[in-house]
């Protein structure tokens, strides 16, 4: 993103851009920055054509690209999740690949892929990333996210300590591995700012009272209770079920939690740094820290035994030996014993 920032600030526009990755919040922000750079802060709508979804043909896009800009230097063509950068649309992709190098110099193209990652081996992606600029928008590190939250809340007239911002990230931001978290963090931060009002400060109690904890965060708390032999874990399970979470899904997430603890603990014991563990395991850096901290409650033997017990519970459910809820409750009692 640093290079993209530098390019946009320089005023020298590339002809083609590709924005992709899980962080839709960042992608939307840079879409606006690109539009501002293209139009110099002037009228954008009349000279912008947006093609969203997979129903559009190269003919439609080429026709829009050939239209001259109206009272402006450039025209912007935005292609959102059109599938042209995926496998399966070879003929259409080849036609665009042949057209784009000779497209009018007054037209700037932006490909946006947020649903599926582009096929980097494809002819069209190779062409557009070579002739233009491709930027992947991944989740920033925890310190970067915390600094962003502090700045965001300050713009709303509310203060927050960096440590509290980090707590907010852990509370609402531990989503699926391939899902951006900045959207949910932005929503929760504005909710906190609205509730507290200008001139106030946000603390951890505010987060716990007002914010929506992710399902992964709830499972993390449940496993923490198991690790400390706290039968309150049964109450946590009941609360999850009351929220319409299926016991079998809860069981699979408990299994995932234990697997990741084993992976992180094993790699750490081999002398691998948390940052490298995050890359190897495909996790965010703050998640690795959490898993390592939580794994301190378990020995390697206990973790392996827990996975075996989880597998047994799953088999009992799927073979009809017991109900799903009873199987998970029995598992928790055994793990806490």
PDB file of C-alpha atoms in Angstrom, residues 32-323:
ATOM      1  CA  UNK A  32     -12.204   6.823  -3.393  1.00  0.00           C
ATOM      2  CA  UNK A  33      -8.561   7.906  -3.365  1.00  0.00           C
ATOM      3  CA  UNK A  34      -8.076   6.645  -6.901  1.00  0.00           C
ATOM      4  CA  UNK A  35     -11.208   8.470  -8.073  1.00  0.00           C
ATOM      5  CA  UNK A  36      -9.948  11.655  -6.419  1.00  0.00           C
ATOM      6  CA  UNK A  37      -6.605  11.257  -8.202  1.00  0.00           C
ATOM      7  CA  UNK A  38      -8.270  10.560 -11.546  1.00  0.00           C
ATOM      8  CA  UNK A  39     -10.703  13.479 -11.378  1.00  0.00           C
ATOM      9  CA  UNK A  40      -8.731  15.912  -9.240  1.00  0.00           C
ATOM     10  CA  UNK A  41     -11.618  16.286  -6.818  1.00  0.00           C
ATOM     11  CA  UNK A  42     -14.032  17.243  -9.590  1.00  0.00           C
ATOM     12  CA  UNK A  43     -17.227  15.575 -10.854  1.00  0.00           C
ATOM     13  CA  UNK A  44     -16.853  11.777 -10.916  1.00  0.00           C
ATOM     14  CA  UNK A  45     -20.249  10.208 -11.629  1.00  0.00           C
ATOM     15  CA  UNK A  46     -20.642  11.384 -15.205  1.00  0.00           C
ATOM     16  CA  UNK A  47     -17.238   9.980 -16.169  1.00  0.00           C
ATOM     17  CA  UNK A  48     -17.380   6.741 -14.161  1.00  0.00           C
ATOM     18  CA  UNK A  49     -18.846   3.462 -15.405  1.00  0.00           C
ATOM     19  CA  UNK A  50     -19.252   0.627 -12.903  1.00  0.00           C
ATOM     20  CA  UNK A  51     -19.698  -2.998 -13.987  1.00  0.00           C
ATOM     21  CA  UNK A  52     -20.499  -5.255 -11.034  1.00  0.00           C
ATOM     22  CA  UNK A  53     -21.119  -9.005 -11.133  1.00  0.00           C
ATOM     23  CA  UNK A  54     -20.504 -11.625 -13.785  1.00  0.00           C
ATOM     24  CA  UNK A  55     -23.273 -10.712 -16.230  1.00  0.00           C
ATOM     25  CA  UNK A  56     -21.264  -8.206 -18.276  1.00  0.00           C
ATOM     26  CA  UNK A  57     -19.559  -8.894 -21.587  1.00  0.00           C
ATOM     27  CA  UNK A  58     -16.256  -7.503 -22.868  1.00  0.00           C
ATOM     28  CA  UNK A  59     -18.296  -5.728 -25.594  1.00  0.00           C
ATOM     29  CA  UNK A  60     -20.114  -3.613 -22.951  1.00  0.00           C
ATOM     30  CA  UNK A  61     -16.857  -2.717 -21.222  1.00  0.00           C
ATOM     31  CA  UNK A  62     -15.056  -1.834 -24.426  1.00  0.00           C
ATOM     32  CA  UNK A  63     -17.960   0.378 -25.523  1.00  0.00           C
ATOM     33  CA  UNK A  64     -17.802   2.276 -22.224  1.00  0.00           C
ATOM     34  CA  UNK A  65     -14.016   2.573 -22.432  1.00  0.00           C
ATOM     35  CA  UNK A  66     -14.195   4.040 -25.943  1.00  0.00           C
ATOM     36  CA  UNK A  67     -16.495   6.856 -24.778  1.00  0.00           C
ATOM     37  CA  UNK A  68     -14.612  10.118 -24.417  1.00  0.00           C
ATOM     38  CA  UNK A  69     -14.631  11.818 -20.989  1.00  0.00           C
ATOM     39  CA  UNK A  70     -17.019  14.755 -20.616  1.00  0.00           C
ATOM     40  CA  UNK A  71     -15.349  17.997 -19.494  1.00  0.00           C
ATOM     41  CA  UNK A  72     -12.591  16.005 -17.808  1.00  0.00           C
ATOM     42  CA  UNK A  73      -9.204  14.541 -18.657  1.00  0.00           C
ATOM     43  CA  UNK A  74     -10.022  10.929 -17.840  1.00  0.00           C
ATOM     44  CA  UNK A  75     -12.810   8.366 -17.718  1.00  0.00           C
ATOM     45  CA  UNK A  76     -12.824   5.642 -15.031  1.00  0.00           C
ATOM     46  CA  UNK A  77     -14.069   2.098 -15.708  1.00  0.00           C
ATOM     47  CA  UNK A  78     -14.616   0.034 -12.525  1.00  0.00           C
ATOM     48  CA  UNK A  79     -14.971  -3.758 -12.862  1.00  0.00           C
ATOM     49  CA  UNK A  80     -16.171  -5.295  -9.565  1.00  0.00           C
ATOM     50  CA  UNK A  81     -16.127  -9.057  -9.094  1.00  0.00           C
ATOM     51  CA  UNK A  82     -16.807  -9.596 -12.793  1.00  0.00           C
ATOM     52  CA  UNK A  83     -15.013 -12.938 -12.880  1.00  0.00           C
ATOM     53  CA  UNK A  84     -12.696 -11.894 -15.732  1.00  0.00           C
ATOM     54  CA  UNK A  85      -9.678 -12.418 -13.475  1.00  0.00           C
ATOM     55  CA  UNK A  86     -10.884 -15.880 -12.419  1.00  0.00           C
ATOM     56  CA  UNK A  87     -10.610 -19.175 -14.231  1.00  0.00           C
ATOM     57  CA  UNK A  88     -13.606 -20.119 -16.361  1.00  0.00           C
ATOM     58  CA  UNK A  89     -13.922 -17.013 -18.555  1.00  0.00           C
ATOM     59  CA  UNK A  90     -10.963 -17.572 -20.834  1.00  0.00           C
ATOM     60  CA  UNK A  91     -12.494 -16.210 -24.054  1.00  0.00           C
ATOM     61  CA  UNK A  92     -13.734 -13.019 -22.412  1.00  0.00           C
ATOM     62  CA  UNK A  93     -10.480 -12.580 -20.497  1.00  0.00           C
ATOM     63  CA  UNK A  94      -8.434 -13.076 -23.660  1.00  0.00           C
ATOM     64  CA  UNK A  95     -10.492 -10.448 -25.480  1.00  0.00           C
ATOM     65  CA  UNK A  96      -9.942  -7.900 -22.710  1.00  0.00           C
ATOM     66  CA  UNK A  97      -6.266  -8.843 -22.531  1.00  0.00           C
ATOM     67  CA  UNK A  98      -5.942  -8.061 -26.229  1.00  0.00           C
ATOM     68  CA  UNK A  99      -7.906  -4.803 -25.988  1.00  0.00           C
ATOM     69  CA  UNK A 100      -6.549  -3.115 -22.866  1.00  0.00           C
ATOM     70  CA  UNK A 101      -3.011  -2.259 -24.097  1.00  0.00           C
ATOM     71  CA  UNK A 102      -4.516  -0.254 -26.965  1.00  0.00           C
ATOM     72  CA  UNK A 103      -7.406   1.318 -25.036  1.00  0.00           C
ATOM     73  CA  UNK A 104      -7.741   5.131 -25.153  1.00  0.00           C
ATOM     74  CA  UNK A 105      -5.204   6.920 -22.969  1.00  0.00           C
ATOM     75  CA  UNK A 106      -8.106   8.894 -21.513  1.00  0.00           C
ATOM     76  CA  UNK A 107      -9.510   5.747 -19.852  1.00  0.00           C
ATOM     77  CA  UNK A 108      -8.369   4.337 -16.503  1.00  0.00           C
ATOM     78  CA  UNK A 109      -9.429   0.807 -15.536  1.00  0.00           C
ATOM     79  CA  UNK A 110      -9.912  -0.510 -12.010  1.00  0.00           C
ATOM     80  CA  UNK A 111     -10.510  -4.227 -11.369  1.00  0.00           C
ATOM     81  CA  UNK A 112     -11.855  -4.961  -7.867  1.00  0.00           C
ATOM     82  CA  UNK A 113     -11.908  -8.562  -6.601  1.00  0.00           C
ATOM     83  CA  UNK A 114     -13.251  -9.110  -3.082  1.00  0.00           C
ATOM     84  CA  UNK A 115     -15.309 -12.300  -3.430  1.00  0.00           C
ATOM     85  CA  UNK A 116     -12.609 -14.567  -4.860  1.00  0.00           C
ATOM     86  CA  UNK A 117      -8.882 -13.961  -5.248  1.00  0.00           C
ATOM     87  CA  UNK A 118      -7.760 -13.420  -8.843  1.00  0.00           C
ATOM     88  CA  UNK A 119      -6.004 -16.217 -10.686  1.00  0.00           C
ATOM     89  CA  UNK A 120      -2.461 -14.859 -10.776  1.00  0.00           C
ATOM     90  CA  UNK A 121      -1.494 -17.442 -13.385  1.00  0.00           C
ATOM     91  CA  UNK A 122      -4.114 -16.150 -15.815  1.00  0.00           C
ATOM     92  CA  UNK A 123      -3.142 -14.204 -18.914  1.00  0.00           C
ATOM     93  CA  UNK A 124      -5.332 -11.208 -18.049  1.00  0.00           C
ATOM     94  CA  UNK A 125      -3.987 -10.816 -14.491  1.00  0.00           C
ATOM     95  CA  UNK A 126      -0.394 -11.069 -15.714  1.00  0.00           C
ATOM     96  CA  UNK A 127      -1.100  -8.445 -18.355  1.00  0.00           C
ATOM     97  CA  UNK A 128      -2.893  -5.953 -16.121  1.00  0.00           C
ATOM     98  CA  UNK A 129      -0.412  -6.338 -13.237  1.00  0.00           C
ATOM     99  CA  UNK A 130       2.476  -5.770 -15.666  1.00  0.00           C
ATOM    100  CA  UNK A 131       0.903  -2.908 -17.619  1.00  0.00           C
ATOM    101  CA  UNK A 132      -0.643  -1.348 -14.496  1.00  0.00           C
ATOM    102  CA  UNK A 133      -0.543  -1.830 -10.751  1.00  0.00           C
ATOM    103  CA  UNK A 134      -1.946  -4.664  -8.627  1.00  0.00           C
ATOM    104  CA  UNK A 135      -2.464  -4.155  -4.878  1.00  0.00           C
ATOM    105  CA  UNK A 136      -3.489  -6.813  -2.372  1.00  0.00           C
ATOM    106  CA  UNK A 137      -5.344  -5.481   0.686  1.00  0.00           C
ATOM    107  CA  UNK A 138      -4.668  -7.751   3.648  1.00  0.00           C
ATOM    108  CA  UNK A 139      -5.365  -7.203   7.331  1.00  0.00           C
ATOM    109  CA  UNK A 140      -2.863  -4.821   8.961  1.00  0.00           C
ATOM    110  CA  UNK A 141      -0.919  -5.959  12.017  1.00  0.00           C
ATOM    111  CA  UNK A 142      -2.434  -5.518  15.471  1.00  0.00           C
ATOM    112  CA  UNK A 143      -0.315  -2.416  16.275  1.00  0.00           C
ATOM    113  CA  UNK A 144      -1.397  -0.863  12.972  1.00  0.00           C
ATOM    114  CA  UNK A 145      -5.048  -1.703  13.630  1.00  0.00           C
ATOM    115  CA  UNK A 146      -4.834  -0.293  17.155  1.00  0.00           C
ATOM    116  CA  UNK A 147      -3.243   2.939  15.897  1.00  0.00           C
ATOM    117  CA  UNK A 148      -5.967   3.225  13.240  1.00  0.00           C
ATOM    118  CA  UNK A 149      -8.710   2.771  15.863  1.00  0.00           C
ATOM    119  CA  UNK A 150      -7.148   5.409  18.116  1.00  0.00           C
ATOM    120  CA  UNK A 151      -7.059   7.862  15.187  1.00  0.00           C
ATOM    121  CA  UNK A 152     -10.581   6.932  14.026  1.00  0.00           C
ATOM    122  CA  UNK A 153     -12.110   7.462  17.468  1.00  0.00           C
ATOM    123  CA  UNK A 154     -10.161  10.687  17.938  1.00  0.00           C
ATOM    124  CA  UNK A 155     -11.800  11.995  14.745  1.00  0.00           C
ATOM    125  CA  UNK A 156     -15.138  11.312  16.481  1.00  0.00           C
ATOM    126  CA  UNK A 157     -14.031  13.282  19.549  1.00  0.00           C
ATOM    127  CA  UNK A 158     -13.503  10.190  21.708  1.00  0.00           C
ATOM    128  CA  UNK A 159     -10.247   8.990  23.247  1.00  0.00           C
ATOM    129  CA  UNK A 160      -9.088   5.399  23.713  1.00  0.00           C
ATOM    130  CA  UNK A 161      -5.843   3.917  24.993  1.00  0.00           C
ATOM    131  CA  UNK A 162      -3.876   1.692  22.640  1.00  0.00           C
ATOM    132  CA  UNK A 163      -4.298  -1.236  25.050  1.00  0.00           C
ATOM    133  CA  UNK A 164      -8.096  -0.779  25.001  1.00  0.00           C
ATOM    134  CA  UNK A 165      -8.065  -0.571  21.192  1.00  0.00           C
ATOM    135  CA  UNK A 166      -6.157  -3.880  21.166  1.00  0.00           C
ATOM    136  CA  UNK A 167      -8.830  -5.374  23.441  1.00  0.00           C
ATOM    137  CA  UNK A 168     -11.510  -4.266  20.961  1.00  0.00           C
ATOM    138  CA  UNK A 169      -9.628  -6.010  18.140  1.00  0.00           C
ATOM    139  CA  UNK A 170      -9.530  -9.248  20.110  1.00  0.00           C
ATOM    140  CA  UNK A 171     -13.171  -8.939  21.186  1.00  0.00           C
ATOM    141  CA  UNK A 172     -14.796  -8.360  17.818  1.00  0.00           C
ATOM    142  CA  UNK A 173     -12.071  -8.964  15.279  1.00  0.00           C
ATOM    143  CA  UNK A 174     -11.219 -12.655  15.469  1.00  0.00           C
ATOM    144  CA  UNK A 175     -13.171 -13.676  12.411  1.00  0.00           C
ATOM    145  CA  UNK A 176     -12.541 -16.371   9.820  1.00  0.00           C
ATOM    146  CA  UNK A 177      -9.014 -16.481   8.456  1.00  0.00           C
ATOM    147  CA  UNK A 178      -9.943 -15.086   5.045  1.00  0.00           C
ATOM    148  CA  UNK A 179     -12.343 -12.408   6.180  1.00  0.00           C
ATOM    149  CA  UNK A 180     -11.338  -8.776   6.657  1.00  0.00           C
ATOM    150  CA  UNK A 181     -11.968  -7.403  10.129  1.00  0.00           C
ATOM    151  CA  UNK A 182     -11.774  -3.665   9.551  1.00  0.00           C
ATOM    152  CA  UNK A 183     -15.442  -3.418   8.523  1.00  0.00           C
ATOM    153  CA  UNK A 184     -16.645  -4.852  11.841  1.00  0.00           C
ATOM    154  CA  UNK A 185     -14.093  -2.840  13.835  1.00  0.00           C
ATOM    155  CA  UNK A 186     -15.198   0.364  12.097  1.00  0.00           C
ATOM    156  CA  UNK A 187     -18.857  -0.366  12.893  1.00  0.00           C
ATOM    157  CA  UNK A 188     -18.168  -1.165  16.543  1.00  0.00           C
ATOM    158  CA  UNK A 189     -15.897   1.865  16.988  1.00  0.00           C
ATOM    159  CA  UNK A 190     -18.598   4.227  15.692  1.00  0.00           C
ATOM    160  CA  UNK A 191     -21.132   2.521  17.958  1.00  0.00           C
ATOM    161  CA  UNK A 192     -18.887   3.164  20.970  1.00  0.00           C
ATOM    162  CA  UNK A 193     -18.270   6.780  19.943  1.00  0.00           C
ATOM    163  CA  UNK A 194     -21.989   7.435  19.519  1.00  0.00           C
ATOM    164  CA  UNK A 195     -22.792   5.982  22.925  1.00  0.00           C
ATOM    165  CA  UNK A 196     -19.988   7.676  24.860  1.00  0.00           C
ATOM    166  CA  UNK A 197     -20.227  11.106  23.222  1.00  0.00           C
ATOM    167  CA  UNK A 198     -17.575  13.687  22.452  1.00  0.00           C
ATOM    168  CA  UNK A 199     -14.972  14.373  25.116  1.00  0.00           C
ATOM    169  CA  UNK A 200     -15.294  10.931  26.713  1.00  0.00           C
ATOM    170  CA  UNK A 201     -12.937   7.954  26.921  1.00  0.00           C
ATOM    171  CA  UNK A 202     -13.668   4.336  26.054  1.00  0.00           C
ATOM    172  CA  UNK A 203     -12.698   1.528  28.430  1.00  0.00           C
ATOM    173  CA  UNK A 204     -12.899  -2.257  28.329  1.00  0.00           C
ATOM    174  CA  UNK A 205     -16.218  -2.321  30.205  1.00  0.00           C
ATOM    175  CA  UNK A 206     -17.752  -0.251  27.398  1.00  0.00           C
ATOM    176  CA  UNK A 207     -16.545  -2.810  24.859  1.00  0.00           C
ATOM    177  CA  UNK A 208     -18.010  -5.742  26.774  1.00  0.00           C
ATOM    178  CA  UNK A 209     -21.344  -3.968  27.287  1.00  0.00           C
ATOM    179  CA  UNK A 210     -21.861  -2.547  23.805  1.00  0.00           C
ATOM    180  CA  UNK A 211     -19.902  -4.518  21.243  1.00  0.00           C
ATOM    181  CA  UNK A 212     -20.822  -7.726  19.478  1.00  0.00           C
ATOM    182  CA  UNK A 213     -18.291 -10.407  20.289  1.00  0.00           C
ATOM    183  CA  UNK A 214     -17.410 -12.672  17.382  1.00  0.00           C
ATOM    184  CA  UNK A 215     -18.349 -16.336  17.582  1.00  0.00           C
ATOM    185  CA  UNK A 216     -14.626 -17.141  17.506  1.00  0.00           C
ATOM    186  CA  UNK A 217     -14.135 -14.873  20.502  1.00  0.00           C
ATOM    187  CA  UNK A 218     -16.890 -16.686  22.395  1.00  0.00           C
ATOM    188  CA  UNK A 219     -15.334 -20.062  21.579  1.00  0.00           C
ATOM    189  CA  UNK A 220     -11.941 -18.735  22.669  1.00  0.00           C
ATOM    190  CA  UNK A 221     -13.435 -17.731  26.026  1.00  0.00           C
ATOM    191  CA  UNK A 222     -15.109 -21.151  26.356  1.00  0.00           C
ATOM    192  CA  UNK A 223     -11.837 -22.992  25.701  1.00  0.00           C
ATOM    193  CA  UNK A 224     -10.097 -20.717  28.199  1.00  0.00           C
ATOM    194  CA  UNK A 225     -12.634 -21.823  30.813  1.00  0.00           C
ATOM    195  CA  UNK A 226     -11.963 -25.447  29.891  1.00  0.00           C
ATOM    196  CA  UNK A 227      -8.229 -24.859  30.261  1.00  0.00           C
ATOM    197  CA  UNK A 228      -8.689 -23.496  33.781  1.00  0.00           C
ATOM    198  CA  UNK A 229     -11.056 -26.378  34.694  1.00  0.00           C
ATOM    199  CA  UNK A 230     -13.910 -23.926  35.114  1.00  0.00           C
ATOM    200  CA  UNK A 231     -17.323 -25.549  34.679  1.00  0.00           C
ATOM    201  CA  UNK A 232     -18.676 -22.126  33.797  1.00  0.00           C
ATOM    202  CA  UNK A 233     -17.842 -23.412  30.330  1.00  0.00           C
ATOM    203  CA  UNK A 234     -21.199 -25.218  30.432  1.00  0.00           C
ATOM    204  CA  UNK A 235     -22.956 -21.869  30.915  1.00  0.00           C
ATOM    205  CA  UNK A 236     -20.969 -20.413  28.021  1.00  0.00           C
ATOM    206  CA  UNK A 237     -22.069 -23.359  25.892  1.00  0.00           C
ATOM    207  CA  UNK A 238     -25.708 -22.818  26.886  1.00  0.00           C
ATOM    208  CA  UNK A 239     -25.424 -19.137  25.954  1.00  0.00           C
ATOM    209  CA  UNK A 240     -24.053 -20.031  22.510  1.00  0.00           C
ATOM    210  CA  UNK A 241     -26.869 -22.504  21.915  1.00  0.00           C
ATOM    211  CA  UNK A 242     -29.390 -19.862  23.051  1.00  0.00           C
ATOM    212  CA  UNK A 243     -27.972 -17.661  20.290  1.00  0.00           C
ATOM    213  CA  UNK A 244     -28.952 -20.403  17.804  1.00  0.00           C
ATOM    214  CA  UNK A 245     -25.420 -21.696  17.299  1.00  0.00           C
ATOM    215  CA  UNK A 246     -25.562 -25.403  16.400  1.00  0.00           C
ATOM    216  CA  UNK A 247     -23.773 -27.714  18.901  1.00  0.00           C
ATOM    217  CA  UNK A 248     -22.005 -29.559  16.060  1.00  0.00           C
ATOM    218  CA  UNK A 249     -20.670 -26.260  14.708  1.00  0.00           C
ATOM    219  CA  UNK A 250     -19.518 -25.305  18.228  1.00  0.00           C
ATOM    220  CA  UNK A 251     -17.769 -28.672  18.483  1.00  0.00           C
ATOM    221  CA  UNK A 252     -15.961 -28.101  15.179  1.00  0.00           C
ATOM    222  CA  UNK A 253     -14.790 -24.677  16.339  1.00  0.00           C
ATOM    223  CA  UNK A 254     -13.560 -26.105  19.647  1.00  0.00           C
ATOM    224  CA  UNK A 255     -11.627 -28.680  17.594  1.00  0.00           C
ATOM    225  CA  UNK A 256     -10.157 -25.886  15.454  1.00  0.00           C
ATOM    226  CA  UNK A 257      -9.106 -24.028  18.590  1.00  0.00           C
ATOM    227  CA  UNK A 258      -7.247 -27.035  19.954  1.00  0.00           C
ATOM    228  CA  UNK A 259      -5.611 -27.793  16.587  1.00  0.00           C
ATOM    229  CA  UNK A 260      -4.319 -24.234  16.322  1.00  0.00           C
ATOM    230  CA  UNK A 261      -2.980 -24.360  19.877  1.00  0.00           C
ATOM    231  CA  UNK A 262      -1.070 -27.534  18.982  1.00  0.00           C
ATOM    232  CA  UNK A 263       0.297 -25.958  15.795  1.00  0.00           C
ATOM    233  CA  UNK A 264       1.354 -22.688  17.457  1.00  0.00           C
ATOM    234  CA  UNK A 265       2.809 -24.407  20.504  1.00  0.00           C
ATOM    235  CA  UNK A 266       4.720 -26.927  18.377  1.00  0.00           C
ATOM    236  CA  UNK A 267       6.206 -24.267  16.099  1.00  0.00           C
ATOM    237  CA  UNK A 268       7.109 -22.049  19.064  1.00  0.00           C
ATOM    238  CA  UNK A 269       8.905 -24.976  20.725  1.00  0.00           C
ATOM    239  CA  UNK A 270      10.976 -25.354  17.541  1.00  0.00           C
ATOM    240  CA  UNK A 271      12.214 -21.793  18.019  1.00  0.00           C
ATOM    241  CA  UNK A 272      10.013 -20.192  15.374  1.00  0.00           C
ATOM    242  CA  UNK A 273       8.989 -16.601  16.106  1.00  0.00           C
ATOM    243  CA  UNK A 274       5.311 -15.611  16.460  1.00  0.00           C
ATOM    244  CA  UNK A 275       5.544 -13.569  13.246  1.00  0.00           C
ATOM    245  CA  UNK A 276       6.797 -16.595  11.310  1.00  0.00           C
ATOM    246  CA  UNK A 277       4.188 -18.821  12.959  1.00  0.00           C
ATOM    247  CA  UNK A 278       1.505 -16.428  11.714  1.00  0.00           C
ATOM    248  CA  UNK A 279       2.795 -16.754   8.138  1.00  0.00           C
ATOM    249  CA  UNK A 280       3.218 -20.530   8.345  1.00  0.00           C
ATOM    250  CA  UNK A 281      -0.182 -21.195   9.919  1.00  0.00           C
ATOM    251  CA  UNK A 282      -2.048 -18.544   7.908  1.00  0.00           C
ATOM    252  CA  UNK A 283      -3.077 -16.664  11.058  1.00  0.00           C
ATOM    253  CA  UNK A 284      -3.031 -13.047  12.122  1.00  0.00           C
ATOM    254  CA  UNK A 285      -0.234 -12.055  14.470  1.00  0.00           C
ATOM    255  CA  UNK A 286      -2.487 -11.269  17.434  1.00  0.00           C
ATOM    256  CA  UNK A 287      -4.241 -14.632  17.029  1.00  0.00           C
ATOM    257  CA  UNK A 288      -0.906 -16.441  17.369  1.00  0.00           C
ATOM    258  CA  UNK A 289      -0.209 -14.538  20.597  1.00  0.00           C
ATOM    259  CA  UNK A 290      -3.630 -15.527  21.929  1.00  0.00           C
ATOM    260  CA  UNK A 291      -3.219 -19.199  21.006  1.00  0.00           C
ATOM    261  CA  UNK A 292       0.246 -19.346  22.569  1.00  0.00           C
ATOM    262  CA  UNK A 293      -1.030 -17.740  25.752  1.00  0.00           C
ATOM    263  CA  UNK A 294      -4.001 -20.084  25.928  1.00  0.00           C
ATOM    264  CA  UNK A 295      -1.908 -23.187  25.196  1.00  0.00           C
ATOM    265  CA  UNK A 296      -0.014 -22.544  28.448  1.00  0.00           C
ATOM    266  CA  UNK A 297      -3.043 -24.071  30.212  1.00  0.00           C
ATOM    267  CA  UNK A 298      -2.461 -27.398  28.440  1.00  0.00           C
ATOM    268  CA  UNK A 299       0.386 -29.869  28.067  1.00  0.00           C
ATOM    269  CA  UNK A 300       1.055 -31.381  24.631  1.00  0.00           C
ATOM    270  CA  UNK A 301      -0.350 -34.680  25.916  1.00  0.00           C
ATOM    271  CA  UNK A 302      -3.525 -32.952  27.142  1.00  0.00           C
ATOM    272  CA  UNK A 303      -4.012 -31.156  23.830  1.00  0.00           C
ATOM    273  CA  UNK A 304      -3.660 -34.400  21.864  1.00  0.00           C
ATOM    274  CA  UNK A 305      -6.048 -36.194  24.224  1.00  0.00           C
ATOM    275  CA  UNK A 306      -8.553 -33.369  23.887  1.00  0.00           C
ATOM    276  CA  UNK A 307      -8.577 -33.719  20.098  1.00  0.00           C
ATOM    277  CA  UNK A 308      -9.178 -37.453  20.467  1.00  0.00           C
ATOM    278  CA  UNK A 309     -12.099 -36.755  22.832  1.00  0.00           C
ATOM    279  CA  UNK A 310     -13.516 -34.200  20.387  1.00  0.00           C
ATOM    280  CA  UNK A 311     -13.329 -36.741  17.551  1.00  0.00           C
ATOM    281  CA  UNK A 312     -15.118 -39.305  19.706  1.00  0.00           C
ATOM    282  CA  UNK A 313     -17.880 -36.792  20.488  1.00  0.00           C
ATOM    283  CA  UNK A 314     -18.315 -36.034  16.786  1.00  0.00           C
ATOM    284  CA  UNK A 315     -18.551 -39.738  15.933  1.00  0.00           C
ATOM    285  CA  UNK A 316     -21.124 -40.269  18.691  1.00  0.00           C
ATOM    286  CA  UNK A 317     -23.262 -37.448  17.285  1.00  0.00           C
ATOM    287  CA  UNK A 318     -23.064 -38.572  13.660  1.00  0.00           C
ATOM    288  CA  UNK A 319     -23.779 -42.217  14.493  1.00  0.00           C
ATOM    289  CA  UNK A 320     -26.751 -41.279  16.654  1.00  0.00           C
ATOM    290  CA  UNK A 321     -25.310 -42.612  19.904  1.00  0.00           C
ATOM    291  CA  UNK A 322     -26.147 -39.350  21.650  1.00  0.00           C
ATOM    292  CA  UNK A 323     -27.696 -35.953  20.953  1.00  0.00           C
TER     293      UNK A 323
END
